[in-house]
PDB file of C-alpha atoms in Angstrom:
ATOM      1  CA  MET X   1      -0.031   0.070   0.124  1.00 52.00           C
ATOM      2  CA  LEU X   2       2.778   2.446   1.184  1.00 52.00           C
ATOM      3  CA  ASP X   3       4.240   1.848  -2.696  1.00 60.00           C
ATOM      4  CA  VAL X   4       0.997   2.887  -4.106  1.00 59.00           C
ATOM      5  CA  LEU X   5       0.859   5.882  -2.169  1.00 73.00           C
ATOM      6  CA  ARG X   6       4.443   6.957  -2.877  1.00 75.00           C
ATOM      7  CA  GLY X   7       3.799   6.286  -6.911  1.00 78.00           C
ATOM      8  CA  LEU X   8       0.320   8.340  -6.647  1.00 81.00           C
ATOM      9  CA  TYR X   9       2.253  11.144  -5.157  1.00 83.00           C
ATOM     10  CA  ASN X  10       5.110  11.186  -7.581  1.00 85.00           C
ATOM     11  CA  ALA X  11       2.598  11.124 -10.489  1.00 88.00           C
ATOM     12  CA  ALA X  12       0.591  14.207  -9.067  1.00 88.00           C
ATOM     13  CA  ALA X  13       3.937  15.959  -8.547  1.00 88.00           C
ATOM     14  CA  GLY X  14       4.713  15.371 -12.265  1.00 90.00           C
ATOM     15  CA  MET X  15       1.436  16.863 -13.128  1.00 91.00           C
ATOM     16  CA  VAL X  16       1.966  19.955 -11.035  1.00 91.00           C
ATOM     17  CA  THR X  17       5.446  20.543 -12.624  1.00 92.00           C
ATOM     18  CA  GLN X  18       4.244  19.977 -16.121  1.00 93.00           C
ATOM     19  CA  GLN X  19       1.500  22.382 -15.546  1.00 93.00           C
ATOM     20  CA  ARG X  20       3.855  25.040 -14.394  1.00 93.00           C
ATOM     21  CA  ARG X  21       6.067  24.078 -17.224  1.00 94.00           C
ATOM     22  CA  HIS X  22       3.092  24.608 -19.845  1.00 94.00           C
ATOM     23  CA  ASP X  23       2.094  28.109 -18.243  1.00 94.00           C
ATOM     24  CA  THR X  24       5.614  29.306 -18.669  1.00 94.00           C
ATOM     25  CA  VAL X  25       5.698  28.332 -22.210  1.00 95.00           C
ATOM     26  CA  THR X  26       2.364  29.741 -22.775  1.00 95.00           C
ATOM     27  CA  GLN X  27       3.864  32.945 -21.210  1.00 94.00           C
ATOM     28  CA  ASN X  28       6.666  33.022 -23.983  1.00 94.00           C
ATOM     29  CA  ILE X  29       4.568  32.500 -26.866  1.00 95.00           C
ATOM     30  CA  SER X  30       1.959  35.476 -25.933  1.00 94.00           C
ATOM     31  CA  ASN X  31       5.029  37.566 -26.116  1.00 94.00           C
ATOM     32  CA  VAL X  32       6.469  36.513 -28.927  1.00 93.00           C
ATOM     33  CA  ASN X  33       5.681  39.935 -30.551  1.00 92.00           C
ATOM     34  CA  THR X  34       6.459  41.963 -27.413  1.00 93.00           C
ATOM     35  CA  ALA X  35       9.607  44.337 -27.944  1.00 92.00           C
ATOM     36  CA  GLY X  36      12.277  43.358 -25.696  1.00 92.00           C
ATOM     37  CA  TYR X  37      10.655  40.228 -24.107  1.00 94.00           C
ATOM     38  CA  LYS X  38      13.107  37.714 -22.967  1.00 93.00           C
ATOM     39  CA  GLN X  39      12.083  34.095 -22.930  1.00 93.00           C
ATOM     40  CA  ASN X  40      11.642  32.027 -19.669  1.00 92.00           C
ATOM     41  CA  ASP X  41      12.681  28.602 -18.990  1.00 91.00           C
ATOM     42  CA  THR X  42      11.287  26.323 -16.142  1.00 91.00           C
ATOM     43  CA  VAL X  43      13.891  24.591 -14.048  1.00 88.00           C
ATOM     44  CA  ILE X  44      12.720  21.239 -13.007  1.00 87.00           C
ATOM     45  CA  ARG X  45      14.648  19.329 -10.234  1.00 84.00           C
ATOM     46  CA  SER X  46      13.964  16.126  -8.545  1.00 81.00           C
ATOM     47  CA  PHE X  47      13.155  15.659  -4.637  1.00 78.00           C
ATOM     48  CA  PRO X  48      16.296  14.790  -2.596  1.00 73.00           C
ATOM     49  CA  GLU X  49      16.352  10.866  -2.856  1.00 70.00           C
ATOM     50  CA  VAL X  50      15.386   8.992   0.344  1.00 67.00           C
ATOM     51  CA  LEU X  51      16.950   5.873   1.469  1.00 66.00           C
ATOM     52  CA  VAL X  52      14.824   2.563   1.524  1.00 68.00           C
ATOM     53  CA  SER X  53      15.582   0.097   4.182  1.00 68.00           C
ATOM     54  CA  MET X  54      13.999  -3.300   5.192  1.00 63.00           C
ATOM     55  CA  ILE X  55      13.409  -3.677   8.796  1.00 63.00           C
ATOM     56  CA  GLY X  56      14.757  -6.942  10.262  1.00 58.00           C
ATOM     57  CA  GLY X  57      16.352  -7.814   6.921  1.00 54.00           C
ATOM     58  CA  GLU X  58      19.434  -9.769   8.522  1.00 59.00           C
ATOM     59  CA  PRO X  59      20.586 -10.806  11.951  1.00 60.00           C
ATOM     60  CA  GLY X  60      22.448  -8.273  13.760  1.00 62.00           C
ATOM     61  CA  ASN X  61      21.359  -5.767  11.397  1.00 59.00           C
ATOM     62  CA  PRO X  62      17.531  -4.472  11.656  1.00 59.00           C
ATOM     63  CA  ARG X  63      17.441  -1.921   9.268  1.00 62.00           C
ATOM     64  CA  HIS X  64      18.893  -3.519   5.975  1.00 67.00           C
ATOM     65  CA  VAL X  65      19.504  -0.813   3.531  1.00 67.00           C
ATOM     66  CA  ILE X  66      17.794  -1.810   0.094  1.00 69.00           C
ATOM     67  CA  GLY X  67      18.930   1.333  -2.055  1.00 71.00           C
ATOM     68  CA  LYS X  68      17.855   4.956  -3.129  1.00 72.00           C
ATOM     69  CA  LEU X  69      14.437   6.121  -4.205  1.00 69.00           C
ATOM     70  CA  ASN X  70      13.374   9.361  -5.859  1.00 71.00           C
ATOM     71  CA  THR X  71      10.103  10.847  -4.817  1.00 74.00           C
ATOM     72  CA  GLY X  72       9.194  12.775  -7.814  1.00 80.00           C
ATOM     73  CA  VAL X  73      10.150  16.251  -9.564  1.00 84.00           C
ATOM     74  CA  PHE X  74       9.310  20.108  -8.991  1.00 81.00           C
ATOM     75  CA  ALA X  75       9.268  23.379 -10.703  1.00 85.00           C
ATOM     76  CA  GLU X  76      11.874  24.797  -8.746  1.00 81.00           C
ATOM     77  CA  GLU X  77      12.249  28.472 -10.557  1.00 81.00           C
ATOM     78  CA  SER X  78      11.523  30.219 -14.260  1.00 85.00           C
ATOM     79  CA  ILE X  79      14.413  31.884 -15.360  1.00 85.00           C
ATOM     80  CA  ALA X  80      14.685  34.293 -17.949  1.00 88.00           C
ATOM     81  CA  LEU X  81      17.024  33.859 -20.772  1.00 89.00           C
ATOM     82  CA  HIS X  82      18.828  37.576 -21.016  1.00 91.00           C
ATOM     83  CA  LEU X  83      20.011  36.748 -24.987  1.00 90.00           C
ATOM     84  CA  GLN X  84      20.084  39.407 -27.537  1.00 92.00           C
ATOM     85  CA  GLY X  85      17.001  39.494 -29.664  1.00 93.00           C
ATOM     86  CA  ASP X  86      16.792  40.208 -33.547  1.00 93.00           C
ATOM     87  CA  LEU X  87      16.483  44.012 -34.566  1.00 95.00           C
ATOM     88  CA  ARG X  88      13.106  45.165 -36.338  1.00 95.00           C
ATOM     89  CA  GLU X  89      13.636  48.370 -38.274  1.00 95.00           C
ATOM     90  CA  THR X  90      10.401  50.714 -37.555  1.00 93.00           C
ATOM     91  CA  GLY X  91      11.804  54.059 -38.985  1.00 90.00           C
ATOM     92  CA  GLN X  92      10.550  55.709 -36.002  1.00 91.00           C
ATOM     93  CA  ALA X  93      12.962  58.474 -34.373  1.00 90.00           C
ATOM     94  CA  SER X  94      11.678  57.487 -30.641  1.00 91.00           C
ATOM     95  CA  ASP X  95      12.320  53.673 -31.166  1.00 94.00           C
ATOM     96  CA  PHE X  96      15.649  52.474 -29.886  1.00 96.00           C
ATOM     97  CA  ALA X  97      17.689  49.008 -29.595  1.00 96.00           C
ATOM     98  CA  ILE X  98      20.402  47.862 -27.432  1.00 96.00           C
ATOM     99  CA  VAL X  99      23.177  45.688 -29.434  1.00 95.00           C
ATOM    100  CA  SER X 100      25.294  44.549 -26.503  1.00 93.00           C
ATOM    101  CA  GLU X 101      28.140  41.742 -26.186  1.00 90.00           C
ATOM    102  CA  LEU X 102      29.849  42.654 -23.461  1.00 90.00           C
ATOM    103  CA  ASN X 103      32.811  40.296 -22.341  1.00 87.00           C
ATOM    104  CA  VAL X 104      34.061  39.333 -19.170  1.00 87.00           C
ATOM    105  CA  ILE X 105      37.899  38.458 -18.083  1.00 86.00           C
ATOM    106  CA  ASP X 106      38.415  35.237 -16.470  1.00 82.00           C
ATOM    107  CA  GLU X 107      40.804  36.436 -13.266  1.00 78.00           C
ATOM    108  CA  ASP X 108      42.452  32.850 -13.325  1.00 75.00           C
ATOM    109  CA  THR X 109      43.377  32.624 -17.019  1.00 78.00           C
ATOM    110  CA  GLY X 110      43.560  36.032 -17.739  1.00 79.00           C
ATOM    111  CA  LEU X 111      41.444  35.610 -21.066  1.00 83.00           C
ATOM    112  CA  GLY X 112      37.746  36.483 -22.087  1.00 86.00           C
ATOM    113  CA  MET X 113      35.394  34.070 -20.903  1.00 88.00           C
ATOM    114  CA  VAL X 114      33.403  32.139 -23.270  1.00 89.00           C
ATOM    115  CA  PHE X 115      29.584  31.915 -22.801  1.00 89.00           C
ATOM    116  CA  ASP X 116      27.599  28.964 -24.134  1.00 86.00           C
ATOM    117  CA  GLY X 117      24.037  29.373 -25.732  1.00 81.00           C
ATOM    118  CA  SER X 118      22.344  30.142 -22.904  1.00 82.00           C
ATOM    119  CA  GLY X 119      24.874  32.996 -21.870  1.00 86.00           C
ATOM    120  CA  ARG X 120      26.362  31.155 -19.078  1.00 86.00           C
ATOM    121  CA  HIS X 121      30.045  30.300 -18.191  1.00 86.00           C
ATOM    122  CA  VAL X 122      30.943  27.699 -16.203  1.00 87.00           C
ATOM    123  CA  GLY X 123      34.577  27.768 -14.493  1.00 83.00           C
ATOM    124  CA  GLU X 124      36.689  24.773 -13.771  1.00 80.00           C
ATOM    125  CA  ASP X 125      35.936  24.950 -10.364  1.00 81.00           C
ATOM    126  CA  GLY X 126      31.914  24.819 -11.358  1.00 81.00           C
ATOM    127  CA  GLU X 127      31.522  28.256 -10.468  1.00 84.00           C
ATOM    128  CA  VAL X 128      28.554  29.894 -13.006  1.00 85.00           C
ATOM    129  CA  THR X 129      28.832  33.305 -14.513  1.00 87.00           C
ATOM    130  CA  TYR X 130      26.088  34.914 -16.655  1.00 88.00           C
ATOM    131  CA  ARG X 131      27.237  37.392 -19.453  1.00 91.00           C
ATOM    132  CA  PRO X 132      26.470  40.995 -18.330  1.00 93.00           C
ATOM    133  CA  GLN X 133      23.480  42.468 -19.956  1.00 94.00           C
ATOM    134  CA  ALA X 134      22.877  46.418 -20.785  1.00 95.00           C
ATOM    135  CA  PHE X 135      19.219  48.034 -20.129  1.00 96.00           C
ATOM    136  CA  PHE X 136      17.625  51.205 -20.625  1.00 96.00           C
ATOM    137  CA  THR X 137      16.973  52.739 -17.358  1.00 96.00           C
ATOM    138  CA  VAL X 138      13.623  54.539 -16.634  1.00 96.00           C
ATOM    139  CA  GLN X 139      11.710  55.482 -13.631  1.00 95.00           C
ATOM    140  CA  ASP X 140       8.222  54.263 -12.745  1.00 91.00           C
ATOM    141  CA  ASN X 141       5.390  56.371 -11.569  1.00 89.00           C
ATOM    142  CA  ASN X 142       6.623  55.634  -7.672  1.00 91.00           C
ATOM    143  CA  GLY X 143       9.888  57.427  -8.795  1.00 91.00           C
ATOM    144  CA  ASN X 144      11.704  53.811  -8.563  1.00 93.00           C
ATOM    145  CA  LEU X 145      14.750  52.827 -10.757  1.00 95.00           C
ATOM    146  CA  ARG X 146      13.861  50.087 -13.280  1.00 95.00           C
ATOM    147  CA  TYR X 147      15.358  48.574 -16.190  1.00 96.00           C
ATOM    148  CA  THR X 148      13.852  47.698 -19.602  1.00 96.00           C
ATOM    149  CA  ARG X 149      15.053  45.992 -23.174  1.00 95.00           C
ATOM    150  CA  SER X 150      12.035  47.654 -24.749  1.00 94.00           C
ATOM    151  CA  GLY X 151      12.988  51.086 -26.368  1.00 93.00           C
ATOM    152  CA  GLU X 152       9.492  51.691 -27.860  1.00 94.00           C
ATOM    153  CA  PHE X 153       9.756  55.238 -26.718  1.00 94.00           C
ATOM    154  CA  ARG X 154       7.566  58.641 -26.943  1.00 92.00           C
ATOM    155  CA  VAL X 155       7.926  62.116 -26.540  1.00 91.00           C
ATOM    156  CA  GLY X 156       5.491  64.011 -24.303  1.00 89.00           C
ATOM    157  CA  PRO X 157       3.812  67.347 -24.750  1.00 87.00           C
ATOM    158  CA  GLU X 158       6.492  68.972 -22.572  1.00 87.00           C
ATOM    159  CA  GLY X 159       9.739  67.318 -24.290  1.00 87.00           C
ATOM    160  CA  GLN X 160       9.908  64.301 -21.735  1.00 91.00           C
ATOM    161  CA  VAL X 161      10.654  60.837 -23.040  1.00 93.00           C
ATOM    162  CA  LEU X 162       8.558  58.129 -22.040  1.00 94.00           C
ATOM    163  CA  THR X 163       8.184  54.460 -22.255  1.00 94.00           C
ATOM    164  CA  SER X 164       4.961  53.069 -24.333  1.00 90.00           C
ATOM    165  CA  ALA X 165       3.341  52.487 -20.550  1.00 90.00           C
ATOM    166  CA  GLY X 166       4.353  56.051 -19.803  1.00 92.00           C
ATOM    167  CA  PHE X 167       7.520  55.726 -17.337  1.00 95.00           C
ATOM    168  CA  GLN X 168       9.980  58.330 -17.865  1.00 95.00           C
ATOM    169  CA  VAL X 169      13.417  57.448 -19.514  1.00 95.00           C
ATOM    170  CA  LEU X 170      16.498  58.193 -17.868  1.00 96.00           C
ATOM    171  CA  GLY X 171      19.458  59.898 -18.716  1.00 94.00           C
ATOM    172  CA  ALA X 172      23.143  58.748 -17.777  1.00 92.00           C
ATOM    173  CA  ASP X 173      22.821  61.058 -14.519  1.00 91.00           C
ATOM    174  CA  ASN X 174      19.596  59.059 -13.247  1.00 91.00           C
ATOM    175  CA  GLN X 175      17.555  62.598 -14.223  1.00 93.00           C
ATOM    176  CA  PRO X 176      14.541  62.140 -16.614  1.00 94.00           C
ATOM    177  CA  ILE X 177      15.492  63.263 -20.103  1.00 93.00           C
ATOM    178  CA  VAL X 178      13.603  66.466 -21.234  1.00 90.00           C
ATOM    179  CA  LEU X 179      13.949  67.615 -25.149  1.00 87.00           C
ATOM    180  CA  THR X 180      13.881  71.510 -25.488  1.00 79.00           C
ATOM    181  CA  GLY X 181      12.320  71.584 -29.116  1.00 69.00           C
ATOM    182  CA  GLY X 182      10.279  68.179 -28.630  1.00 64.00           C
ATOM    183  CA  ALA X 183      10.434  65.323 -30.829  1.00 62.00           C
ATOM    184  CA  ALA X 184      12.325  66.723 -33.449  1.00 62.00           C
ATOM    185  CA  ASP X 185      15.022  67.147 -31.519  1.00 67.00           C
ATOM    186  CA  LEU X 186      15.411  63.259 -30.814  1.00 83.00           C
ATOM    187  CA  THR X 187      18.556  62.160 -32.437  1.00 89.00           C
ATOM    188  CA  VAL X 188      20.776  59.922 -30.774  1.00 91.00           C
ATOM    189  CA  ASN X 189      23.950  58.349 -31.971  1.00 92.00           C
ATOM    190  CA  GLU X 190      25.286  55.016 -31.182  1.00 92.00           C
ATOM    191  CA  GLN X 191      27.126  55.965 -28.099  1.00 92.00           C
ATOM    192  CA  GLY X 192      23.493  57.206 -26.623  1.00 92.00           C
ATOM    193  CA  PHE X 193      24.489  60.822 -26.706  1.00 92.00           C
ATOM    194  CA  ILE X 194      21.463  63.176 -27.962  1.00 90.00           C
ATOM    195  CA  LEU X 195      22.532  65.378 -30.507  1.00 88.00           C
ATOM    196  CA  ASP X 196      20.997  68.869 -31.973  1.00 81.00           C
ATOM    197  CA  GLY X 197      20.043  69.403 -35.303  1.00 76.00           C
ATOM    198  CA  ALA X 198      23.778  70.308 -35.992  1.00 77.00           C
ATOM    199  CA  GLY X 199      24.788  66.914 -35.037  1.00 81.00           C
ATOM    200  CA  ASN X 200      26.412  68.385 -31.810  1.00 84.00           C
ATOM    201  CA  PRO X 201      26.089  66.515 -28.434  1.00 85.00           C
ATOM    202  CA  THR X 202      23.491  68.323 -26.265  1.00 84.00           C
ATOM    203  CA  GLY X 203      25.239  67.107 -22.875  1.00 87.00           C
ATOM    204  CA  GLN X 204      22.066  64.456 -22.643  1.00 89.00           C
ATOM    205  CA  THR X 205      22.783  60.989 -22.741  1.00 92.00           C
ATOM    206  CA  LEU X 206      20.439  57.940 -22.866  1.00 94.00           C
ATOM    207  CA  GLY X 207      20.559  56.047 -19.734  1.00 94.00           C
ATOM    208  CA  VAL X 208      22.190  52.663 -20.263  1.00 95.00           C
ATOM    209  CA  ALA X 209      22.905  50.420 -17.456  1.00 95.00           C
ATOM    210  CA  VAL X 210      25.178  47.135 -17.279  1.00 95.00           C
ATOM    211  CA  VAL X 211      23.557  44.660 -15.041  1.00 94.00           C
ATOM    212  CA  SER X 212      26.447  42.469 -14.083  1.00 91.00           C
ATOM    213  CA  ALA X 213      24.046  39.453 -13.193  1.00 89.00           C
ATOM    214  CA  PRO X 214      20.874  39.664 -15.373  1.00 91.00           C
ATOM    215  CA  ASN X 215      19.356  36.612 -13.799  1.00 88.00           C
ATOM    216  CA  ASP X 216      19.267  38.470 -10.621  1.00 89.00           C
ATOM    217  CA  LEU X 217      16.662  40.920 -12.503  1.00 92.00           C
ATOM    218  CA  VAL X 218      12.764  40.416 -11.259  1.00 91.00           C
ATOM    219  CA  LYS X 219       9.897  40.998 -13.910  1.00 91.00           C
ATOM    220  CA  GLU X 220       7.604  43.547 -12.847  1.00 90.00           C
ATOM    221  CA  GLY X 221       5.292  43.740 -15.986  1.00 85.00           C
ATOM    222  CA  ASN X 222       5.097  46.438 -18.745  1.00 86.00           C
ATOM    223  CA  GLY X 223       8.649  45.315 -20.045  1.00 90.00           C
ATOM    224  CA  LEU X 224      10.439  46.255 -16.402  1.00 93.00           C
ATOM    225  CA  TYR X 225      12.586  44.807 -14.210  1.00 94.00           C
ATOM    226  CA  ARG X 226      13.929  45.679 -10.772  1.00 93.00           C
ATOM    227  CA  LEU X 227      17.141  44.502  -9.317  1.00 92.00           C
ATOM    228  CA  ASN X 228      17.199  44.529  -5.660  1.00 89.00           C
ATOM    229  CA  ASN X 229      20.993  44.169  -5.182  1.00 84.00           C
ATOM    230  CA  GLU X 230      21.894  48.047  -5.331  1.00 79.00           C
ATOM    231  CA  ASP X 231      25.663  47.124  -6.298  1.00 84.00           C
ATOM    232  CA  GLY X 232      24.416  44.560  -9.133  1.00 88.00           C
ATOM    233  CA  PHE X 233      24.769  47.304 -11.876  1.00 91.00           C
ATOM    234  CA  ARG X 234      27.058  50.326 -13.208  1.00 91.00           C
ATOM    235  CA  MET X 235      26.339  52.789 -16.131  1.00 92.00           C
ATOM    236  CA  LEU X 236      27.555  52.259 -19.462  1.00 90.00           C
ATOM    237  CA  ALA X 237      31.537  53.094 -19.847  1.00 88.00           C
ATOM    238  CA  ALA X 238      33.619  53.970 -22.757  1.00 84.00           C
ATOM    239  CA  GLY X 239      34.971  50.429 -24.107  1.00 86.00           C
ATOM    240  CA  ASP X 240      31.759  48.380 -23.556  1.00 90.00           C
ATOM    241  CA  ASN X 241      30.994  46.744 -26.570  1.00 91.00           C
ATOM    242  CA  VAL X 242      27.331  48.172 -26.453  1.00 94.00           C
ATOM    243  CA  ILE X 243      25.760  50.439 -29.484  1.00 95.00           C
ATOM    244  CA  ILE X 244      22.387  51.866 -29.553  1.00 96.00           C
ATOM    245  CA  ARG X 245      20.233  51.775 -32.948  1.00 96.00           C
ATOM    246  CA  GLN X 246      17.852  54.473 -33.697  1.00 95.00           C
ATOM    247  CA  GLY X 247      14.865  53.665 -35.520  1.00 94.00           C
ATOM    248  CA  TYR X 248      14.934  49.864 -34.317  1.00 96.00           C
ATOM    249  CA  ILE X 249      13.287  47.777 -31.585  1.00 96.00           C
ATOM    250  CA  GLU X 250      14.555  44.570 -30.155  1.00 96.00           C
ATOM    251  CA  ALA X 251      12.180  41.822 -31.034  1.00 95.00           C
ATOM    252  CA  SER X 252      11.249  38.952 -28.544  1.00 94.00           C
ATOM    253  CA  ASN X 253      14.209  36.377 -28.557  1.00 93.00           C
ATOM    254  CA  VAL X 254      11.241  33.864 -28.033  1.00 94.00           C
ATOM    255  CA  ASP X 255      11.797  30.770 -30.475  1.00 92.00           C
ATOM    256  CA  ALA X 256       8.218  30.325 -31.529  1.00 92.00           C
ATOM    257  CA  SER X 257       8.538  26.591 -33.353  1.00 94.00           C
ATOM    258  CA  LYS X 258      10.927  25.388 -29.936  1.00 93.00           C
ATOM    259  CA  SER X 259       8.190  26.667 -27.978  1.00 94.00           C
ATOM    260  CA  MET X 260       5.385  24.802 -29.852  1.00 95.00           C
ATOM    261  CA  VAL X 261       7.477  21.626 -29.525  1.00 95.00           C
ATOM    262  CA  GLU X 262       7.980  21.996 -25.732  1.00 94.00           C
ATOM    263  CA  LEU X 263       4.460  22.966 -25.231  1.00 94.00           C
ATOM    264  CA  THR X 264       3.382  19.587 -26.577  1.00 95.00           C
ATOM    265  CA  ALA X 265       5.792  17.714 -24.696  1.00 95.00           C
ATOM    266  CA  ALA X 266       4.685  19.278 -21.530  1.00 94.00           C
ATOM    267  CA  LEU X 267       1.109  18.298 -22.724  1.00 94.00           C
ATOM    268  CA  ARG X 268       2.070  14.516 -23.317  1.00 95.00           C
ATOM    269  CA  ALA X 269       4.045  14.265 -20.004  1.00 93.00           C
ATOM    270  CA  TYR X 270       0.969  15.791 -18.250  1.00 93.00           C
ATOM    271  CA  GLU X 271      -1.315  13.257 -19.724  1.00 94.00           C
ATOM    272  CA  THR X 272       1.131  10.329 -19.044  1.00 93.00           C
ATOM    273  CA  ASN X 273       1.028  11.424 -15.227  1.00 91.00           C
ATOM    274  CA  GLN X 274      -2.408  11.539 -15.397  1.00 92.00           C
ATOM    275  CA  LYS X 275      -2.804   7.948 -16.378  1.00 92.00           C
ATOM    276  CA  VAL X 276      -0.482   6.742 -13.712  1.00 89.00           C
ATOM    277  CA  VAL X 277      -2.882   8.544 -11.377  1.00 88.00           C
ATOM    278  CA  GLN X 278      -5.662   6.914 -12.547  1.00 89.00           C
ATOM    279  CA  PHE X 279      -4.079   3.475 -12.495  1.00 87.00           C
ATOM    280  CA  TYR X 280      -2.990   4.165  -9.082  1.00 82.00           C
ATOM    281  CA  ASP X 281      -6.560   5.110  -8.224  1.00 82.00           C
ATOM    282  CA  ARG X 282      -8.219   1.828  -9.593  1.00 84.00           C
ATOM    283  CA  SER X 283      -5.743  -0.020  -7.702  1.00 81.00           C
ATOM    284  CA  LEU X 284      -6.660   1.513  -4.564  1.00 79.00           C
ATOM    285  CA  GLU X 285     -10.492   1.094  -5.317  1.00 80.00           C
ATOM    286  CA  LYS X 286      -9.593  -2.702  -5.869  1.00 79.00           C
ATOM    287  CA  ALA X 287      -7.633  -3.137  -2.467  1.00 75.00           C
ATOM    288  CA  VAL X 288     -10.496  -1.404  -0.310  1.00 73.00           C
ATOM    289  CA  ASN X 289     -13.676  -2.903  -2.140  1.00 75.00           C
ATOM    290  CA  GLU X 290     -12.395  -6.353  -2.964  1.00 73.00           C
ATOM    291  CA  ILE X 291      -9.181  -7.481  -1.019  1.00 66.00           C
ATOM    292  CA  GLY X 292     -10.512  -5.838   1.839  1.00 56.00           C
ATOM    293  CA  ARG X 293     -13.724  -7.313   1.477  1.00 61.00           C
ATOM    294  CA  VAL X 294     -12.244 -10.629   1.867  1.00 53.00           C
TER     295      VAL X 294
END
């Protein structure tokens, strides 16, 4: 009976895990056309293994160890994949995209770290380092500093540069950007400097922050992220491999084809666990109504 209950719980845990995986992939697909959106991946891990022993197994060894048993899986967390998305030209002067390929020097070798397809570098000691990423800095309605890769900006009636949700875009000095001549003055070079009609810097710069550990960012909606670690970012510096493209926006980095395959896999895994639950349910029914009756 204990084995039946254990199997029932394992299958139920699998159903819950696949449901969360399904929800994550569905969210990715629904944001496939959202500018600056970063794909989320569900991290699935197993529960800690337990030792199975037999009471009175051998003389002098009342708890003979049989072996280890896994007790199911769970969806531990959902991690955003902060990789560069494709650029889409819009022709709008208020649209901006960040193109970044920031490097990190390995202190042990003195060479640049090589990052894999998920933006991770695993050192010889197993330490994981994520590639730093650049973000536009904005200010929400409560005056809090936030970060975004969605550069679909607009110019307000008083010359302030705003996000599509109405939040103020900040400059390199963490102050809201206000254009003296309105939208006509919004010309930005690849370094983020705002230029006047003659192509000369006006003294204002788009605020771009470099987040050293982008996986520490927390999503808040409207394409915004917050960073709880105040020391986890710095402003863009000369020499950083980051450029600003005006008249472009960064598309979502969601792979629609891969997401559909993963969605189908999650659905099938859910159905398989569901059938296992039904099997154990019928076994328990027989144990109670037929075997128990005897």
